[in-house]
Amino acid sequence: MPETSGTGDGAGQVLGLHLGMSGRILVSDPAGGLTEGGDRVTGSVTGGAAEQADRRPEWTRFSITFDDGGTLRLFDKRLFDKRRLGRVRLDPDLTVLGPDAARISAAAFRERVGRGTAAVKARLLDQSVLAGVGNLLADETLWQARIDPRRPADALSADDLAALYRALRAATRAAIRYGGVHTGTVIAHRHPDGHCPRCGTAMQRATVGGRTTWFCPREQI
Ligand SMILES: [Zn+2]
């Protein structure tokens, strides 16, 4: 395995981890304590006992062991749909990615996201527009900003785009602080019996940008 450590001069190759539709990153410390990240497909609680039992070794697609004995694994339960699997690349082409969603300026966000007739959620998910927004983070952000995910991106006002930018920043910070995007306020309500945690309206399902989407039809306009 080539060296991947370090930054700047003398840095090793960049290790690119792509989570696909359902991949997750599992990190263990040298003592075996587990933390995890990545988009969640089901609503189960992180690290729950039921899920631990579900973690079969053949679902680990890739793993590395650090010098201190800790490990990083790319985990994906989808065995049969290769198009959607998480994958790993050495020295991936990062020039195809847009600016990092956690670092983009308000002006650049407005200019890049508010363009074209595609649904605003599809723009948020397009990694060449903005890198780092997955399906759950997009739903949480649009719900926080009270914007219908199906609206054409170029139909959003400057105020809409500013609200969306603020919501993305807040949702990203909260996800980092609380341990993942599945901790977002609306995420647990993304199911057929779910109700909007703000106004109580039944959540509505749609497919936007090819992804399952849940939103509040009363407030997200
Ligand atoms: Zn609502």
mmCIF file with all atom_site columns, C-alpha atoms and ligand atoms in Angstrom:
data_model
loop_
_atom_site.group_PDB
_atom_site.id
_atom_site.type_symbol
_atom_site.label_atom_id
_atom_site.label_alt_id
_atom_site.label_comp_id
_atom_site.label_asym_id
_atom_site.label_entity_id
_atom_site.label_seq_id
_atom_site.pdbx_PDB_ins_code
_atom_site.Cartn_x
_atom_site.Cartn_y
_atom_site.Cartn_z
_atom_site.occupancy
_atom_site.B_iso_or_equiv
_atom_site.pdbx_formal_charge
_atom_site.auth_seq_id
_atom_site.auth_comp_id
_atom_site.auth_asym_id
_atom_site.auth_atom_id
_atom_site.pdbx_PDB_model_num
ATOM   1   C  CA . MET A 1 1   ? 0.000   0.000  0.000   1.00 0.00 ? 1   MET A CA 1
ATOM   2   C  CA . PRO A 1 2   ? 1.514   3.369  -0.967  1.00 0.00 ? 2   PRO A CA 1
ATOM   3   C  CA . GLU A 1 3   ? 2.051   6.048  1.646   1.00 0.00 ? 3   GLU A CA 1
ATOM   4   C  CA . THR A 1 4   ? -0.925  8.382  1.963   1.00 0.00 ? 4   THR A CA 1
ATOM   5   C  CA . SER A 1 5   ? 0.135   10.370 5.018   1.00 0.00 ? 5   SER A CA 1
ATOM   6   C  CA . GLY A 1 6   ? 0.989   14.032 5.214   1.00 0.00 ? 6   GLY A CA 1
ATOM   7   C  CA . THR A 1 7   ? 0.163   17.310 3.517   1.00 0.00 ? 7   THR A CA 1
ATOM   8   C  CA . GLY A 1 8   ? 2.168   19.822 1.494   1.00 0.00 ? 8   GLY A CA 1
ATOM   9   C  CA . ASP A 1 9   ? 5.660   18.907 0.228   1.00 0.00 ? 9   ASP A CA 1
ATOM   10  C  CA . GLY A 1 10  ? 6.415   15.249 0.700   1.00 0.00 ? 10  GLY A CA 1
ATOM   11  C  CA . ALA A 1 11  ? 2.770   14.305 1.053   1.00 0.00 ? 11  ALA A CA 1
ATOM   12  C  CA . GLY A 1 12  ? 1.684   10.862 -0.060  1.00 0.00 ? 12  GLY A CA 1
ATOM   13  C  CA . GLN A 1 13  ? -1.018  10.147 -2.592  1.00 0.00 ? 13  GLN A CA 1
ATOM   14  C  CA . VAL A 1 14  ? -4.555  11.312 -1.900  1.00 0.00 ? 14  VAL A CA 1
ATOM   15  C  CA . LEU A 1 15  ? -6.945  8.553  -0.855  1.00 0.00 ? 15  LEU A CA 1
ATOM   16  C  CA . GLY A 1 16  ? -10.413 9.142  -2.318  1.00 0.00 ? 16  GLY A CA 1
ATOM   17  C  CA . LEU A 1 17  ? -13.362 7.440  -0.594  1.00 0.00 ? 17  LEU A CA 1
ATOM   18  C  CA . HIS A 1 18  ? -16.684 7.592  -2.438  1.00 0.00 ? 18  HIS A CA 1
ATOM   19  C  CA . LEU A 1 19  ? -19.668 6.499  -0.351  1.00 0.00 ? 19  LEU A CA 1
ATOM   20  C  CA . GLY A 1 20  ? -21.946 5.785  -3.315  1.00 0.00 ? 20  GLY A CA 1
ATOM   21  C  CA . MET A 1 21  ? -25.612 5.463  -2.394  1.00 0.00 ? 21  MET A CA 1
ATOM   22  C  CA . SER A 1 22  ? -25.232 3.605  0.859   1.00 0.00 ? 22  SER A CA 1
ATOM   23  C  CA . GLY A 1 23  ? -21.589 3.360  1.899   1.00 0.00 ? 23  GLY A CA 1
ATOM   24  C  CA . ARG A 1 24  ? -20.447 4.396  5.340   1.00 0.00 ? 24  ARG A CA 1
ATOM   25  C  CA . ILE A 1 25  ? -17.079 5.021  6.904   1.00 0.00 ? 25  ILE A CA 1
ATOM   26  C  CA . LEU A 1 26  ? -16.365 3.131  10.123  1.00 0.00 ? 26  LEU A CA 1
ATOM   27  C  CA . VAL A 1 27  ? -13.355 4.224  12.163  1.00 0.00 ? 27  VAL A CA 1
ATOM   28  C  CA . SER A 1 28  ? -12.038 2.207  15.114  1.00 0.00 ? 28  SER A CA 1
ATOM   29  C  CA . ASP A 1 29  ? -9.498  3.499  17.596  1.00 0.00 ? 29  ASP A CA 1
ATOM   30  C  CA . PRO A 1 30  ? -6.642  1.189  18.738  1.00 0.00 ? 30  PRO A CA 1
ATOM   31  C  CA . ALA A 1 31  ? -8.832  -0.077 21.602  1.00 0.00 ? 31  ALA A CA 1
ATOM   32  C  CA . GLY A 1 32  ? -11.581 -1.085 19.173  1.00 0.00 ? 32  GLY A CA 1
ATOM   33  C  CA . GLY A 1 33  ? -13.981 1.774  20.000  1.00 0.00 ? 33  GLY A CA 1
ATOM   34  C  CA . LEU A 1 34  ? -16.069 2.557  16.954  1.00 0.00 ? 34  LEU A CA 1
ATOM   35  C  CA . THR A 1 35  ? -17.210 5.815  15.422  1.00 0.00 ? 35  THR A CA 1
ATOM   36  C  CA . GLU A 1 36  ? -18.863 6.136  12.070  1.00 0.00 ? 36  GLU A CA 1
ATOM   37  C  CA . GLY A 1 37  ? -19.871 8.603  9.433   1.00 0.00 ? 37  GLY A CA 1
ATOM   38  C  CA . GLY A 1 38  ? -21.544 8.917  6.070   1.00 0.00 ? 38  GLY A CA 1
ATOM   39  C  CA . ASP A 1 39  ? -25.062 9.224  4.794   1.00 0.00 ? 39  ASP A CA 1
ATOM   40  C  CA . ARG A 1 40  ? -27.600 6.962  6.445   1.00 0.00 ? 40  ARG A CA 1
ATOM   41  C  CA . VAL A 1 41  ? -30.156 5.007  4.491   1.00 0.00 ? 41  VAL A CA 1
ATOM   42  C  CA . THR A 1 42  ? -32.221 3.691  7.372   1.00 0.00 ? 42  THR A CA 1
ATOM   43  C  CA . GLY A 1 43  ? -33.391 5.606  10.422  1.00 0.00 ? 43  GLY A CA 1
ATOM   44  C  CA . SER A 1 44  ? -31.797 3.357  12.995  1.00 0.00 ? 44  SER A CA 1
ATOM   45  C  CA . VAL A 1 45  ? -29.723 4.807  15.782  1.00 0.00 ? 45  VAL A CA 1
ATOM   46  C  CA . THR A 1 46  ? -25.962 5.019  15.282  1.00 0.00 ? 46  THR A CA 1
ATOM   47  C  CA . GLY A 1 47  ? -24.119 2.057  16.685  1.00 0.00 ? 47  GLY A CA 1
ATOM   48  C  CA . GLY A 1 48  ? -27.267 0.349  17.950  1.00 0.00 ? 48  GLY A CA 1
ATOM   49  C  CA . ALA A 1 49  ? -26.900 -3.270 19.037  1.00 0.00 ? 49  ALA A CA 1
ATOM   50  C  CA . ALA A 1 50  ? -29.167 -4.545 16.258  1.00 0.00 ? 50  ALA A CA 1
ATOM   51  C  CA . GLU A 1 51  ? -27.050 -2.822 13.684  1.00 0.00 ? 51  GLU A CA 1
ATOM   52  C  CA . GLN A 1 52  ? -23.793 -4.130 15.144  1.00 0.00 ? 52  GLN A CA 1
ATOM   53  C  CA . ALA A 1 53  ? -25.058 -7.681 14.690  1.00 0.00 ? 53  ALA A CA 1
ATOM   54  C  CA . ASP A 1 54  ? -25.890 -6.757 11.131  1.00 0.00 ? 54  ASP A CA 1
ATOM   55  C  CA . ARG A 1 55  ? -22.311 -5.793 10.330  1.00 0.00 ? 55  ARG A CA 1
ATOM   56  C  CA . ARG A 1 56  ? -21.095 -8.793 8.396   1.00 0.00 ? 56  ARG A CA 1
ATOM   57  C  CA . PRO A 1 57  ? -17.418 -8.877 7.388   1.00 0.00 ? 57  PRO A CA 1
ATOM   58  C  CA . GLU A 1 58  ? -18.213 -9.343 3.695   1.00 0.00 ? 58  GLU A CA 1
ATOM   59  C  CA . TRP A 1 59  ? -19.866 -5.931 3.718   1.00 0.00 ? 59  TRP A CA 1
ATOM   60  C  CA . THR A 1 60  ? -16.513 -4.301 4.378   1.00 0.00 ? 60  THR A CA 1
ATOM   61  C  CA . ARG A 1 61  ? -15.333 -3.175 0.938   1.00 0.00 ? 61  ARG A CA 1
ATOM   62  C  CA . PHE A 1 62  ? -12.010 -1.736 1.943   1.00 0.00 ? 62  PHE A CA 1
ATOM   63  C  CA . SER A 1 63  ? -9.995  -1.271 5.105   1.00 0.00 ? 63  SER A CA 1
ATOM   64  C  CA . ILE A 1 64  ? -6.733  0.256  6.212   1.00 0.00 ? 64  ILE A CA 1
ATOM   65  C  CA . THR A 1 65  ? -4.893  -0.126 9.501   1.00 0.00 ? 65  THR A CA 1
ATOM   66  C  CA . PHE A 1 66  ? -3.119  2.906  10.933  1.00 0.00 ? 66  PHE A CA 1
ATOM   67  C  CA . ASP A 1 67  ? 0.309   2.846  12.569  1.00 0.00 ? 67  ASP A CA 1
ATOM   68  C  CA . ASP A 1 68  ? -1.354  3.100  16.011  1.00 0.00 ? 68  ASP A CA 1
ATOM   69  C  CA . GLY A 1 69  ? -3.535  0.032  15.382  1.00 0.00 ? 69  GLY A CA 1
ATOM   70  C  CA . GLY A 1 70  ? -6.767  1.883  14.620  1.00 0.00 ? 70  GLY A CA 1
ATOM   71  C  CA . THR A 1 71  ? -8.647  1.069  11.420  1.00 0.00 ? 71  THR A CA 1
ATOM   72  C  CA . LEU A 1 72  ? -10.777 2.735  8.796   1.00 0.00 ? 72  LEU A CA 1
ATOM   73  C  CA . ARG A 1 73  ? -13.294 0.672  6.859   1.00 0.00 ? 73  ARG A CA 1
ATOM   74  C  CA . LEU A 1 74  ? -15.592 1.443  3.970   1.00 0.00 ? 74  LEU A CA 1
ATOM   75  C  CA . PHE A 1 75  ? -18.775 -0.479 4.701   1.00 0.00 ? 75  PHE A CA 1
ATOM   76  C  CA . ASP A 1 76  ? -21.660 -1.086 2.289   1.00 0.00 ? 76  ASP A CA 1
ATOM   77  C  CA . LYS A 1 77  ? -24.522 -3.563 2.610   1.00 0.00 ? 77  LYS A CA 1
ATOM   78  C  CA . ARG A 1 78  ? -25.611 -3.391 -1.029  1.00 0.00 ? 78  ARG A CA 1
ATOM   79  C  CA . LEU A 1 79  ? -24.138 -6.525 -2.521  1.00 0.00 ? 79  LEU A CA 1
ATOM   80  C  CA . PHE A 1 80  ? -25.917 -6.651 -5.827  1.00 0.00 ? 80  PHE A CA 1
ATOM   81  C  CA . ASP A 1 81  ? -26.044 -3.138 -7.224  1.00 0.00 ? 81  ASP A CA 1
ATOM   82  C  CA . LYS A 1 82  ? -22.503 -2.321 -8.243  1.00 0.00 ? 82  LYS A CA 1
ATOM   83  C  CA . ARG A 1 83  ? -23.404 1.035  -9.786  1.00 0.00 ? 83  ARG A CA 1
ATOM   84  C  CA . ARG A 1 84  ? -24.389 2.317  -6.407  1.00 0.00 ? 84  ARG A CA 1
ATOM   85  C  CA . LEU A 1 85  ? -21.565 0.932  -4.298  1.00 0.00 ? 85  LEU A CA 1
ATOM   86  C  CA . GLY A 1 86  ? -19.048 2.979  -2.436  1.00 0.00 ? 86  GLY A CA 1
ATOM   87  C  CA . ARG A 1 87  ? -15.584 2.875  -3.954  1.00 0.00 ? 87  ARG A CA 1
ATOM   88  C  CA . VAL A 1 88  ? -11.974 3.831  -3.356  1.00 0.00 ? 88  VAL A CA 1
ATOM   89  C  CA . ARG A 1 89  ? -9.470  5.580  -5.607  1.00 0.00 ? 89  ARG A CA 1
ATOM   90  C  CA . LEU A 1 90  ? -5.854  6.568  -5.178  1.00 0.00 ? 90  LEU A CA 1
ATOM   91  C  CA . ASP A 1 91  ? -5.240  10.094 -6.416  1.00 0.00 ? 91  ASP A CA 1
ATOM   92  C  CA . PRO A 1 92  ? -8.799  10.750 -7.582  1.00 0.00 ? 92  PRO A CA 1
ATOM   93  C  CA . ASP A 1 93  ? -9.426  13.597 -10.011 1.00 0.00 ? 93  ASP A CA 1
ATOM   94  C  CA . LEU A 1 94  ? -10.475 16.342 -7.596  1.00 0.00 ? 94  LEU A CA 1
ATOM   95  C  CA . THR A 1 95  ? -10.784 18.921 -10.390 1.00 0.00 ? 95  THR A CA 1
ATOM   96  C  CA . VAL A 1 96  ? -14.239 17.520 -11.218 1.00 0.00 ? 96  VAL A CA 1
ATOM   97  C  CA . LEU A 1 97  ? -15.485 18.591 -7.794  1.00 0.00 ? 97  LEU A CA 1
ATOM   98  C  CA . GLY A 1 98  ? -16.996 21.990 -7.035  1.00 0.00 ? 98  GLY A CA 1
ATOM   99  C  CA . PRO A 1 99  ? -15.984 24.002 -3.946  1.00 0.00 ? 99  PRO A CA 1
ATOM   100 C  CA . ASP A 1 100 ? -16.334 22.318 -0.544  1.00 0.00 ? 100 ASP A CA 1
ATOM   101 C  CA . ALA A 1 101 ? -19.842 22.939 0.816   1.00 0.00 ? 101 ALA A CA 1
ATOM   102 C  CA . ALA A 1 102 ? -18.390 23.679 4.245   1.00 0.00 ? 102 ALA A CA 1
ATOM   103 C  CA . ARG A 1 103 ? -16.095 26.403 2.896   1.00 0.00 ? 103 ARG A CA 1
ATOM   104 C  CA . ILE A 1 104 ? -17.848 28.042 -0.083  1.00 0.00 ? 104 ILE A CA 1
ATOM   105 C  CA . SER A 1 105 ? -18.585 31.792 0.164   1.00 0.00 ? 105 SER A CA 1
ATOM   106 C  CA . ALA A 1 106 ? -22.142 33.142 0.042   1.00 0.00 ? 106 ALA A CA 1
ATOM   107 C  CA . ALA A 1 107 ? -21.458 34.816 -3.307  1.00 0.00 ? 107 ALA A CA 1
ATOM   108 C  CA . ALA A 1 108 ? -20.031 31.688 -4.904  1.00 0.00 ? 108 ALA A CA 1
ATOM   109 C  CA . PHE A 1 109 ? -22.918 29.616 -3.522  1.00 0.00 ? 109 PHE A CA 1
ATOM   110 C  CA . ARG A 1 110 ? -25.490 32.019 -4.996  1.00 0.00 ? 110 ARG A CA 1
ATOM   111 C  CA . GLU A 1 111 ? -23.749 32.042 -8.352  1.00 0.00 ? 111 GLU A CA 1
ATOM   112 C  CA . ARG A 1 112 ? -23.298 28.259 -8.629  1.00 0.00 ? 112 ARG A CA 1
ATOM   113 C  CA . VAL A 1 113 ? -26.483 26.885 -7.047  1.00 0.00 ? 113 VAL A CA 1
ATOM   114 C  CA . GLY A 1 114 ? -28.911 29.484 -8.407  1.00 0.00 ? 114 GLY A CA 1
ATOM   115 C  CA . ARG A 1 115 ? -28.246 28.594 -12.009 1.00 0.00 ? 115 ARG A CA 1
ATOM   116 C  CA . GLY A 1 116 ? -30.138 26.433 -14.521 1.00 0.00 ? 116 GLY A CA 1
ATOM   117 C  CA . THR A 1 117 ? -33.610 24.970 -14.625 1.00 0.00 ? 117 THR A CA 1
ATOM   118 C  CA . ALA A 1 118 ? -32.844 21.760 -12.681 1.00 0.00 ? 118 ALA A CA 1
ATOM   119 C  CA . ALA A 1 119 ? -34.541 21.328 -9.311  1.00 0.00 ? 119 ALA A CA 1
ATOM   120 C  CA . VAL A 1 120 ? -32.692 23.141 -6.551  1.00 0.00 ? 120 VAL A CA 1
ATOM   121 C  CA . LYS A 1 121 ? -32.157 19.865 -4.692  1.00 0.00 ? 121 LYS A CA 1
ATOM   122 C  CA . ALA A 1 122 ? -30.492 18.351 -7.771  1.00 0.00 ? 122 ALA A CA 1
ATOM   123 C  CA . ARG A 1 123 ? -28.132 21.366 -7.870  1.00 0.00 ? 123 ARG A CA 1
ATOM   124 C  CA . LEU A 1 124 ? -27.236 20.832 -4.198  1.00 0.00 ? 124 LEU A CA 1
ATOM   125 C  CA . LEU A 1 125 ? -26.497 17.146 -4.849  1.00 0.00 ? 125 LEU A CA 1
ATOM   126 C  CA . ASP A 1 126 ? -24.413 17.801 -7.985  1.00 0.00 ? 126 ASP A CA 1
ATOM   127 C  CA . GLN A 1 127 ? -20.835 17.336 -6.743  1.00 0.00 ? 127 GLN A CA 1
ATOM   128 C  CA . SER A 1 128 ? -19.460 19.441 -9.618  1.00 0.00 ? 128 SER A CA 1
ATOM   129 C  CA . VAL A 1 129 ? -21.546 22.402 -8.400  1.00 0.00 ? 129 VAL A CA 1
ATOM   130 C  CA . LEU A 1 130 ? -20.748 21.971 -4.720  1.00 0.00 ? 130 LEU A CA 1
ATOM   131 C  CA . ALA A 1 131 ? -18.862 19.097 -3.105  1.00 0.00 ? 131 ALA A CA 1
ATOM   132 C  CA . GLY A 1 132 ? -20.040 17.303 -0.005  1.00 0.00 ? 132 GLY A CA 1
ATOM   133 C  CA . VAL A 1 133 ? -23.839 17.509 0.096   1.00 0.00 ? 133 VAL A CA 1
ATOM   134 C  CA . GLY A 1 134 ? -25.542 14.093 0.237   1.00 0.00 ? 134 GLY A CA 1
ATOM   135 C  CA . ASN A 1 135 ? -29.232 13.217 0.163   1.00 0.00 ? 135 ASN A CA 1
ATOM   136 C  CA . LEU A 1 136 ? -30.007 13.654 3.862   1.00 0.00 ? 136 LEU A CA 1
ATOM   137 C  CA . LEU A 1 137 ? -28.082 16.903 4.224   1.00 0.00 ? 137 LEU A CA 1
ATOM   138 C  CA . ALA A 1 138 ? -29.918 18.302 1.176   1.00 0.00 ? 138 ALA A CA 1
ATOM   139 C  CA . ASP A 1 139 ? -33.332 17.411 2.672   1.00 0.00 ? 139 ASP A CA 1
ATOM   140 C  CA . GLU A 1 140 ? -32.390 18.884 6.056   1.00 0.00 ? 140 GLU A CA 1
ATOM   141 C  CA . THR A 1 141 ? -31.050 22.087 4.477   1.00 0.00 ? 141 THR A CA 1
ATOM   142 C  CA . LEU A 1 142 ? -34.106 22.656 2.261   1.00 0.00 ? 142 LEU A CA 1
ATOM   143 C  CA . TRP A 1 143 ? -36.439 21.977 5.187   1.00 0.00 ? 143 TRP A CA 1
ATOM   144 C  CA . GLN A 1 144 ? -34.552 24.418 7.426   1.00 0.00 ? 144 GLN A CA 1
ATOM   145 C  CA . ALA A 1 145 ? -34.702 27.062 4.669   1.00 0.00 ? 145 ALA A CA 1
ATOM   146 C  CA . ARG A 1 146 ? -38.412 26.309 3.944   1.00 0.00 ? 146 ARG A CA 1
ATOM   147 C  CA . ILE A 1 147 ? -37.746 25.846 0.233   1.00 0.00 ? 147 ILE A CA 1
ATOM   148 C  CA . ASP A 1 148 ? -39.518 23.281 -2.001  1.00 0.00 ? 148 ASP A CA 1
ATOM   149 C  CA . PRO A 1 149 ? -36.811 20.870 -3.249  1.00 0.00 ? 149 PRO A CA 1
ATOM   150 C  CA . ARG A 1 150 ? -38.520 20.699 -6.676  1.00 0.00 ? 150 ARG A CA 1
ATOM   151 C  CA . ARG A 1 151 ? -38.267 24.405 -7.463  1.00 0.00 ? 151 ARG A CA 1
ATOM   152 C  CA . PRO A 1 152 ? -36.116 25.272 -10.488 1.00 0.00 ? 152 PRO A CA 1
ATOM   153 C  CA . ALA A 1 153 ? -32.788 26.618 -9.223  1.00 0.00 ? 153 ALA A CA 1
ATOM   154 C  CA . ASP A 1 154 ? -32.963 29.752 -11.369 1.00 0.00 ? 154 ASP A CA 1
ATOM   155 C  CA . ALA A 1 155 ? -36.402 30.599 -9.939  1.00 0.00 ? 155 ALA A CA 1
ATOM   156 C  CA . LEU A 1 156 ? -34.945 31.185 -6.464  1.00 0.00 ? 156 LEU A CA 1
ATOM   157 C  CA . SER A 1 157 ? -34.632 34.816 -5.339  1.00 0.00 ? 157 SER A CA 1
ATOM   158 C  CA . ALA A 1 158 ? -31.454 36.251 -3.845  1.00 0.00 ? 158 ALA A CA 1
ATOM   159 C  CA . ASP A 1 159 ? -33.169 36.044 -0.442  1.00 0.00 ? 159 ASP A CA 1
ATOM   160 C  CA . ASP A 1 160 ? -34.023 32.362 -1.013  1.00 0.00 ? 160 ASP A CA 1
ATOM   161 C  CA . LEU A 1 161 ? -30.421 31.584 -1.918  1.00 0.00 ? 161 LEU A CA 1
ATOM   162 C  CA . ALA A 1 162 ? -29.134 33.494 1.110   1.00 0.00 ? 162 ALA A CA 1
ATOM   163 C  CA . ALA A 1 163 ? -31.495 31.535 3.369   1.00 0.00 ? 163 ALA A CA 1
ATOM   164 C  CA . LEU A 1 164 ? -30.407 28.285 1.741   1.00 0.00 ? 164 LEU A CA 1
ATOM   165 C  CA . TYR A 1 165 ? -26.743 29.165 2.244   1.00 0.00 ? 165 TYR A CA 1
ATOM   166 C  CA . ARG A 1 166 ? -27.277 29.951 5.928   1.00 0.00 ? 166 ARG A CA 1
ATOM   167 C  CA . ALA A 1 167 ? -29.243 26.726 6.397   1.00 0.00 ? 167 ALA A CA 1
ATOM   168 C  CA . LEU A 1 168 ? -26.511 24.669 4.729   1.00 0.00 ? 168 LEU A CA 1
ATOM   169 C  CA . ARG A 1 169 ? -23.831 26.200 6.964   1.00 0.00 ? 169 ARG A CA 1
ATOM   170 C  CA . ALA A 1 170 ? -25.894 25.578 10.089  1.00 0.00 ? 170 ALA A CA 1
ATOM   171 C  CA . ALA A 1 171 ? -26.860 22.015 9.095   1.00 0.00 ? 171 ALA A CA 1
ATOM   172 C  CA . THR A 1 172 ? -23.252 21.151 8.218   1.00 0.00 ? 172 THR A CA 1
ATOM   173 C  CA . ARG A 1 173 ? -21.956 22.502 11.535  1.00 0.00 ? 173 ARG A CA 1
ATOM   174 C  CA . ALA A 1 174 ? -24.668 20.662 13.464  1.00 0.00 ? 174 ALA A CA 1
ATOM   175 C  CA . ALA A 1 175 ? -23.923 17.397 11.633  1.00 0.00 ? 175 ALA A CA 1
ATOM   176 C  CA . ILE A 1 176 ? -20.242 17.659 12.555  1.00 0.00 ? 176 ILE A CA 1
ATOM   177 C  CA . ARG A 1 177 ? -21.001 18.584 16.159  1.00 0.00 ? 177 ARG A CA 1
ATOM   178 C  CA . TYR A 1 178 ? -23.625 15.907 16.800  1.00 0.00 ? 178 TYR A CA 1
ATOM   179 C  CA . GLY A 1 179 ? -22.001 13.034 14.909  1.00 0.00 ? 179 GLY A CA 1
ATOM   180 C  CA . GLY A 1 180 ? -23.566 12.890 11.445  1.00 0.00 ? 180 GLY A CA 1
ATOM   181 C  CA . VAL A 1 181 ? -26.279 14.171 9.143   1.00 0.00 ? 181 VAL A CA 1
ATOM   182 C  CA . HIS A 1 182 ? -28.746 11.613 10.519  1.00 0.00 ? 182 HIS A CA 1
ATOM   183 C  CA . THR A 1 183 ? -28.961 13.812 13.660  1.00 0.00 ? 183 THR A CA 1
ATOM   184 C  CA . GLY A 1 184 ? -30.657 16.614 11.677  1.00 0.00 ? 184 GLY A CA 1
ATOM   185 C  CA . THR A 1 185 ? -34.038 17.830 12.948  1.00 0.00 ? 185 THR A CA 1
ATOM   186 C  CA . VAL A 1 186 ? -36.172 16.523 10.076  1.00 0.00 ? 186 VAL A CA 1
ATOM   187 C  CA . ILE A 1 187 ? -34.308 13.282 9.317   1.00 0.00 ? 187 ILE A CA 1
ATOM   188 C  CA . ALA A 1 188 ? -36.203 11.030 11.745  1.00 0.00 ? 188 ALA A CA 1
ATOM   189 C  CA . HIS A 1 189 ? -39.471 12.207 10.137  1.00 0.00 ? 189 HIS A CA 1
ATOM   190 C  CA . ARG A 1 190 ? -38.564 11.088 6.589   1.00 0.00 ? 190 ARG A CA 1
ATOM   191 C  CA . HIS A 1 191 ? -41.000 8.162  6.401   1.00 0.00 ? 191 HIS A CA 1
ATOM   192 C  CA . PRO A 1 192 ? -44.640 7.573  5.371   1.00 0.00 ? 192 PRO A CA 1
ATOM   193 C  CA . ASP A 1 193 ? -46.052 8.247  8.853   1.00 0.00 ? 193 ASP A CA 1
ATOM   194 C  CA . GLY A 1 194 ? -43.751 11.210 9.449   1.00 0.00 ? 194 GLY A CA 1
ATOM   195 C  CA . HIS A 1 195 ? -44.969 14.692 10.311  1.00 0.00 ? 195 HIS A CA 1
ATOM   196 C  CA . CYS A 1 196 ? -43.105 17.967 10.034  1.00 0.00 ? 196 CYS A CA 1
ATOM   197 C  CA . PRO A 1 197 ? -41.462 18.590 13.442  1.00 0.00 ? 197 PRO A CA 1
ATOM   198 C  CA . ARG A 1 198 ? -42.149 22.333 13.040  1.00 0.00 ? 198 ARG A CA 1
ATOM   199 C  CA . CYS A 1 199 ? -45.798 22.521 11.955  1.00 0.00 ? 199 CYS A CA 1
ATOM   200 C  CA . GLY A 1 200 ? -47.145 18.950 12.213  1.00 0.00 ? 200 GLY A CA 1
ATOM   201 C  CA . THR A 1 201 ? -48.128 18.592 8.539   1.00 0.00 ? 201 THR A CA 1
ATOM   202 C  CA . ALA A 1 202 ? -47.713 15.088 7.059   1.00 0.00 ? 202 ALA A CA 1
ATOM   203 C  CA . MET A 1 203 ? -44.383 14.839 5.264   1.00 0.00 ? 203 MET A CA 1
ATOM   204 C  CA . GLN A 1 204 ? -44.572 14.420 1.479   1.00 0.00 ? 204 GLN A CA 1
ATOM   205 C  CA . ARG A 1 205 ? -42.397 12.089 -0.568  1.00 0.00 ? 205 ARG A CA 1
ATOM   206 C  CA . ALA A 1 206 ? -41.063 12.763 -4.061  1.00 0.00 ? 206 ALA A CA 1
ATOM   207 C  CA . THR A 1 207 ? -38.147 11.711 -6.249  1.00 0.00 ? 207 THR A CA 1
ATOM   208 C  CA . VAL A 1 208 ? -35.925 14.697 -6.978  1.00 0.00 ? 208 VAL A CA 1
ATOM   209 C  CA . GLY A 1 209 ? -32.544 14.492 -8.659  1.00 0.00 ? 209 GLY A CA 1
ATOM   210 C  CA . GLY A 1 210 ? -33.043 10.711 -8.754  1.00 0.00 ? 210 GLY A CA 1
ATOM   211 C  CA . ARG A 1 211 ? -33.143 10.513 -4.968  1.00 0.00 ? 211 ARG A CA 1
ATOM   212 C  CA . THR A 1 212 ? -35.897 9.862  -2.443  1.00 0.00 ? 212 THR A CA 1
ATOM   213 C  CA . THR A 1 213 ? -36.919 13.210 -1.049  1.00 0.00 ? 213 THR A CA 1
ATOM   214 C  CA . TRP A 1 214 ? -39.086 14.164 1.927   1.00 0.00 ? 214 TRP A CA 1
ATOM   215 C  CA . PHE A 1 215 ? -40.377 17.671 2.557   1.00 0.00 ? 215 PHE A CA 1
ATOM   216 C  CA . CYS A 1 216 ? -43.107 19.645 4.337   1.00 0.00 ? 216 CYS A CA 1
ATOM   217 C  CA . PRO A 1 217 ? -45.664 20.582 1.658   1.00 0.00 ? 217 PRO A CA 1
ATOM   218 C  CA . ARG A 1 218 ? -47.086 23.375 3.806   1.00 0.00 ? 218 ARG A CA 1
ATOM   219 C  CA . GLU A 1 219 ? -43.921 25.282 4.679   1.00 0.00 ? 219 GLU A CA 1
ATOM   220 C  CA . GLN A 1 220 ? -41.529 24.393 1.864   1.00 0.00 ? 220 GLN A CA 1
ATOM   221 C  CA . ILE A 1 221 ? -42.746 26.557 -1.005  1.00 0.00 ? 221 ILE A CA 1
HETATM 222 ZN ZN . ZN  B 2 .   ? -43.928 22.082 8.307   1.00 0.00 ? 1   ZN  B ZN 1
#
